[in-house]
Tab-separated table of C-alpha atoms in Angstrom:
chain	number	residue	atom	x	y	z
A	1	UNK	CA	2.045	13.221	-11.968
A	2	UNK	CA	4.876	11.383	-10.697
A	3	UNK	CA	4.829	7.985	-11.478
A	4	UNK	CA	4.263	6.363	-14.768
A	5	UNK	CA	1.056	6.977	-16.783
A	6	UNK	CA	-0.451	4.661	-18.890
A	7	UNK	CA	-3.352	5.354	-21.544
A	8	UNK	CA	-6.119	4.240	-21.415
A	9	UNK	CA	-6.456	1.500	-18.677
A	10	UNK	CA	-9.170	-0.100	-20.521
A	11	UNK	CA	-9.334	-0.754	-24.346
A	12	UNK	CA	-12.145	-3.200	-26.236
A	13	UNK	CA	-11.380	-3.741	-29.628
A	14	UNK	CA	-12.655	-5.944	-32.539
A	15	UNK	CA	-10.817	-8.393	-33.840
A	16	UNK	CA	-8.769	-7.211	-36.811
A	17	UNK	CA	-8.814	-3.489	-35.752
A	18	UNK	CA	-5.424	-1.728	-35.173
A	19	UNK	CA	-5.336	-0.327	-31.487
A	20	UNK	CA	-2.442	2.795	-30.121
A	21	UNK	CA	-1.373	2.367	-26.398
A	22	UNK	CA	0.270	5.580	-24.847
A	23	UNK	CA	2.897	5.325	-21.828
A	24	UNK	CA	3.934	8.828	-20.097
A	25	UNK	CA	7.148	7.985	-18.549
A	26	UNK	CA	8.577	9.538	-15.205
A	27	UNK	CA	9.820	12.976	-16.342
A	28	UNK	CA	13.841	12.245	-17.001
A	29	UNK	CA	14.008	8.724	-17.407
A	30	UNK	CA	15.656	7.857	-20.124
A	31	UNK	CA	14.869	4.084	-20.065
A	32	UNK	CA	11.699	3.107	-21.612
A	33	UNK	CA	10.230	-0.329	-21.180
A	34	UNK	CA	7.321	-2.331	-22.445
A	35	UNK	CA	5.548	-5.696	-21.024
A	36	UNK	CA	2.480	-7.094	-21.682
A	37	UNK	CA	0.620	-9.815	-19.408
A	38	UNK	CA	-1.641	-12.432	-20.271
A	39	UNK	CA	-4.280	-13.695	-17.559
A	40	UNK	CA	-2.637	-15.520	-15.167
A	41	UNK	CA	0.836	-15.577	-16.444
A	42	UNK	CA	4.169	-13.853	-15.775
A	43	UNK	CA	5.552	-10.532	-17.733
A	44	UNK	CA	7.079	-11.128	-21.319
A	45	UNK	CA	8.982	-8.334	-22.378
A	46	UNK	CA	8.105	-6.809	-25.666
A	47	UNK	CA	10.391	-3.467	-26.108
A	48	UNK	CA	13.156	-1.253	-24.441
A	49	UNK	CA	14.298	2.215	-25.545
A	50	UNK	CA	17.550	3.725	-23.841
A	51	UNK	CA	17.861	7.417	-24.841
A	52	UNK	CA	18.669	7.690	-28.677
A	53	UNK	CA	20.118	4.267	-28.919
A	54	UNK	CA	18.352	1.800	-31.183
A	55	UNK	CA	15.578	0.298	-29.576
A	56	UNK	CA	16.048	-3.285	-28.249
A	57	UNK	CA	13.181	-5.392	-30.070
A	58	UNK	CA	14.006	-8.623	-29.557
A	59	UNK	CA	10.742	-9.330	-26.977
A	60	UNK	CA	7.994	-8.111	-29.875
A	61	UNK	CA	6.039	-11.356	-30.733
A	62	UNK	CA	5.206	-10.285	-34.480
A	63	UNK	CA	5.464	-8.078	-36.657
A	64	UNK	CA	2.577	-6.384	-35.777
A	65	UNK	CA	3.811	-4.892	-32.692
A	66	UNK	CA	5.806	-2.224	-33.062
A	67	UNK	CA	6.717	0.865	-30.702
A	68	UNK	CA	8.040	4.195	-30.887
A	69	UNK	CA	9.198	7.019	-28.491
A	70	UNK	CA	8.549	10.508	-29.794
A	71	UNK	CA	11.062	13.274	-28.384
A	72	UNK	CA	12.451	11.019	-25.684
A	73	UNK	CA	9.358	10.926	-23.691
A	74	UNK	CA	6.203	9.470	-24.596
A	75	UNK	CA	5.661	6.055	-26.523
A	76	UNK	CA	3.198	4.564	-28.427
A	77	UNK	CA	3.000	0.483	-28.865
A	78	UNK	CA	0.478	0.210	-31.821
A	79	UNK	CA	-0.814	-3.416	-32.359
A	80	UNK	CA	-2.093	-3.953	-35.921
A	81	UNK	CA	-4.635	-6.413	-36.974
A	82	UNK	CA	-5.297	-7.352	-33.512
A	83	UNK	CA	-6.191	-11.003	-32.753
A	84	UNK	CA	-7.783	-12.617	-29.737
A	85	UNK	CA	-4.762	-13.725	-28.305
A	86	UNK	CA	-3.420	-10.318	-27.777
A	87	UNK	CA	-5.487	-9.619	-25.110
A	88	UNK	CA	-3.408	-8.873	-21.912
A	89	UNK	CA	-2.444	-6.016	-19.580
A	90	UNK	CA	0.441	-4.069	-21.155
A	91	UNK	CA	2.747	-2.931	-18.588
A	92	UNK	CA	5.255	0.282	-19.552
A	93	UNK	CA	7.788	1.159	-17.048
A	94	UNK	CA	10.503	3.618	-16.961
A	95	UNK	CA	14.294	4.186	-15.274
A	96	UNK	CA	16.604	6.729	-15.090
A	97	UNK	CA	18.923	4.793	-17.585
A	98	UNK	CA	22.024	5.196	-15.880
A	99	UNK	CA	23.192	1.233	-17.584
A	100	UNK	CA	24.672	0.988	-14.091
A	101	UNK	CA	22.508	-2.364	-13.579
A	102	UNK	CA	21.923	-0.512	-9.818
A	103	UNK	CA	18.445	1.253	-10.891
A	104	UNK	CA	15.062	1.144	-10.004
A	105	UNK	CA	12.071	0.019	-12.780
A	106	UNK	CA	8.761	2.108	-12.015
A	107	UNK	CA	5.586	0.516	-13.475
A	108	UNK	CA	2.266	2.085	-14.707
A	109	UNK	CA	-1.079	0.214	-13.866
A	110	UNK	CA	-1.436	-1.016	-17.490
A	111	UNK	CA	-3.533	-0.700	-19.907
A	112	UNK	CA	-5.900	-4.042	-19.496
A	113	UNK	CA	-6.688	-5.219	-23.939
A	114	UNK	CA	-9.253	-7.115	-24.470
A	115	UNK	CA	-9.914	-8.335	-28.155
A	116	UNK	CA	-13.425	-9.759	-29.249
B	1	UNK	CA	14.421	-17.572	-20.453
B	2	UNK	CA	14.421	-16.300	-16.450
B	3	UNK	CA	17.922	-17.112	-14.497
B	4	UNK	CA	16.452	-17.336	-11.493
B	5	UNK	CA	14.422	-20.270	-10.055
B	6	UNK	CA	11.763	-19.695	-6.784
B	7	UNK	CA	9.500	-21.936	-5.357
B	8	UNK	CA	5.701	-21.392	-7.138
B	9	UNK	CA	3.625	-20.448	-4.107
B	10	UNK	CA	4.201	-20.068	-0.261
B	11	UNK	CA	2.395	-19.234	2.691
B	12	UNK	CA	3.181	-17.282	5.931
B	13	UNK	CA	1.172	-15.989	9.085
B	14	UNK	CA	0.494	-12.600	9.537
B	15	UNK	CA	3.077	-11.081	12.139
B	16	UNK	CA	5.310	-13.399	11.219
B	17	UNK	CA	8.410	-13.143	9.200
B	18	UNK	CA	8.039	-14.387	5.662
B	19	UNK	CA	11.596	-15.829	4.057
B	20	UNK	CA	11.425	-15.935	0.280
B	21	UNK	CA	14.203	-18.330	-1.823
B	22	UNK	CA	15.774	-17.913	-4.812
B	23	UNK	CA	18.197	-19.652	-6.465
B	24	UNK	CA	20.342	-17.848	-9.407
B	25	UNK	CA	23.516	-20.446	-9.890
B	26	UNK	CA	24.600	-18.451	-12.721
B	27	UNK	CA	24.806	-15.370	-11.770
B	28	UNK	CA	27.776	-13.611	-12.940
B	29	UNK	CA	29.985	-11.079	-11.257
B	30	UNK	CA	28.446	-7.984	-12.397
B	31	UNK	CA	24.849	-8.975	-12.126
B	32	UNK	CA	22.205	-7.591	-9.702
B	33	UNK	CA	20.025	-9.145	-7.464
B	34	UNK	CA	16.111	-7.520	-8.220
B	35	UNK	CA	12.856	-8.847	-6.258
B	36	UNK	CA	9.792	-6.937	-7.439
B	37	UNK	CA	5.954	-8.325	-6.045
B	38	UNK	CA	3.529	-7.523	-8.145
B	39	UNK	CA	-0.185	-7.241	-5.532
B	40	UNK	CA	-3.198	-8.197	-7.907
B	41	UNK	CA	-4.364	-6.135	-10.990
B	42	UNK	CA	-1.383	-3.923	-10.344
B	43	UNK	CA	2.199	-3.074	-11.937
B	44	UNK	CA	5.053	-4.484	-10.359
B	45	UNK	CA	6.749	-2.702	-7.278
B	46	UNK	CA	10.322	-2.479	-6.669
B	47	UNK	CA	11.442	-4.023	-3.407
B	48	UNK	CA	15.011	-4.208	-3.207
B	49	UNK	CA	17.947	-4.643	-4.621
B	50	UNK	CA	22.082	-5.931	-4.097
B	51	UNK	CA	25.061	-6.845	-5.742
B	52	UNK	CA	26.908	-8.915	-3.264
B	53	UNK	CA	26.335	-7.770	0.385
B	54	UNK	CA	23.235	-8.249	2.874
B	55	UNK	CA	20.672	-4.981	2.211
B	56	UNK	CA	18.021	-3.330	4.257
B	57	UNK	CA	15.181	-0.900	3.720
B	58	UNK	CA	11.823	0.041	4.994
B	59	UNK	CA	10.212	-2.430	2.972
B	60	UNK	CA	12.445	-5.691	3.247
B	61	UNK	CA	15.824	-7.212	4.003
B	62	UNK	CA	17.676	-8.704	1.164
B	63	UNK	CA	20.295	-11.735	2.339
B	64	UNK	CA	22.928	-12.763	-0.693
B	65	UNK	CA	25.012	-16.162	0.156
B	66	UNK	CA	28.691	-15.563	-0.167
B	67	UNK	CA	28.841	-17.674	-3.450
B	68	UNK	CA	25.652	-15.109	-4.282
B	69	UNK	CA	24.208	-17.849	-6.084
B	70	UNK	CA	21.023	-17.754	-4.254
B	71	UNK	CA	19.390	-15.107	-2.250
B	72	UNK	CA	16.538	-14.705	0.531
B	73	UNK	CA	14.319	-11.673	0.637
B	74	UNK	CA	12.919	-11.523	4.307
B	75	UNK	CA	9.572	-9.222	5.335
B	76	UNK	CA	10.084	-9.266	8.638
B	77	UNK	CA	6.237	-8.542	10.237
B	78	UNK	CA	4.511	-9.666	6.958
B	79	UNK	CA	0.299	-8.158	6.902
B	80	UNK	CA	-2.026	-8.948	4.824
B	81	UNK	CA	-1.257	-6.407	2.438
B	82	UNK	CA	1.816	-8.180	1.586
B	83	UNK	CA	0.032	-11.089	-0.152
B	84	UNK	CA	1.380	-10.964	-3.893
B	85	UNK	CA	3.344	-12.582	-6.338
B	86	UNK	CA	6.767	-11.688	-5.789
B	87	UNK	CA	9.226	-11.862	-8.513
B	88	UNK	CA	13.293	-12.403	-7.783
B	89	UNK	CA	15.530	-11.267	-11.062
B	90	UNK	CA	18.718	-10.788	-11.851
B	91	UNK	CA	19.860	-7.712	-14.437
B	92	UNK	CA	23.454	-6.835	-15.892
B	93	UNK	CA	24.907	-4.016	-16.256
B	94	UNK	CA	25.490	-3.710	-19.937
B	95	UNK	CA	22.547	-1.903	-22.461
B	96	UNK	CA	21.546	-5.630	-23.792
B	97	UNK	CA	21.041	-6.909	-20.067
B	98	UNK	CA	19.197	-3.628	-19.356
B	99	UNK	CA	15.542	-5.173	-19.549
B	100	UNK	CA	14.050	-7.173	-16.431
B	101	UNK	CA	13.218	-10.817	-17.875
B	102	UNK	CA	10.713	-12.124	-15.291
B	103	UNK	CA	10.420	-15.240	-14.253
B	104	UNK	CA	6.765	-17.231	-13.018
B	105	UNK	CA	7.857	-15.616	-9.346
B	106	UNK	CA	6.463	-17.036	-5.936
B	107	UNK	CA	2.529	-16.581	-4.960
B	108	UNK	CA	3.091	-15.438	-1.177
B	109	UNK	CA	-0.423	-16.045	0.440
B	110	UNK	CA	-0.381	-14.146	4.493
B	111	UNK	CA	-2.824	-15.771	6.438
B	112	UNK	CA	-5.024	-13.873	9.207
């Protein structure tokens, strides 16, 4: 497709469990981005990949976020021992990556969490 | 923390133009202007974008003060489907200032 693809847009999950959500980025961005949403509230950023640079981390709330981006492309954001207030709508979005400031974020529709 | 401040919620008439504030008195030199709306249970959507002069696309204009510390996005025959929350934010140019840091935005409500 080609806009940003998001996996799956609906997850239930027990508290405690570990849950994987998948982002398909525009084919060729380099720029990887992660936000999540809680009801009612503005984005938070969580996680920001730039080609093979490190990753830029500094918006993951715990140590039970993390992220990865296999091959450039595709990334995971795995939550581990979810807990009620992890429930949001995580938002990936992805940009060319040019670091030119003058570039265009494209969001998915989000995967909507909901932890019982 | 955002570096942009915009009044919580307005409202407009449909057919009418609908001006949107923002003030970002820190802005530095080499820093972007970004408005994004984000329409209800979907991801944000670029608007526009400038650095220091007035823009212009099919969506919105985009007026920067001379001083660019504040900035007015402008739909200029707002509809219904424009209601949204939209979202004014300013991003740098170097790989730490890559991310978009949102800030609460403006709730624009059109009216029939």
């Amino acid at each position: 497709g080609a806009g940003v693809s998001q996996s799956p847009s609906n997850k239930v999950t027990e508290k405690g469990k570990d849950v994987e959500l998948r982002c398909d980025p525009i084919s060729g961005h380099t720029a990887l981005y992660w936000y999540r949403q809680s009801l009612g509230q503005g984005l938070e950023f969580l996680i920001y990949f730039q080609g093979n640079s490190a990753p830029d981390k500094s918006g993951l709330p715990s140590d039970r976020f993390s992220a990865e981006r296999t091959g450039g492309s595709v990334s995971t954001l795995t939550i581990q021992r979810t807990q009620q207030e992890d429930s949001a709508v995580y938002l990936c979005a992805s940009s060319l990556g040019l670091l030119l400031g003058n570039e265009k974020l494209f969001f998915g529709s989000g995967t909507q969490l909901s932890v019982l | 923390d955002a570096k942009t401040t915009q009044p919580p919620s307005m409202d407009c008439a449909e057919g009418r133009a609908a001006n949107l504030p923002c003030n970002h008195s820190t802005i530095s030199g080499n820093e972007y202007v970004y408005w994004y709306r984000q329409i209800h249970s979907q991801g944000p959507q670029y608007i526009i974008h400038g650095l220091k002069n007035n823009e212009t696309n099919e969506m919105a204009s985009l007026i920067i003060t001379e001083d660019r510390k504040s900035s007015t996005l402008i739909l200029p025959h707002a509809t219904l489907r424009d209601t949204a929350v939209y979202y004014c934010i300013v991003r740098g140019t170097t790989q730490g200032a890559q991310k978009l840091v949102f800030g609460q935005g403006t709730r624009l409500t059109i009216n029939p």
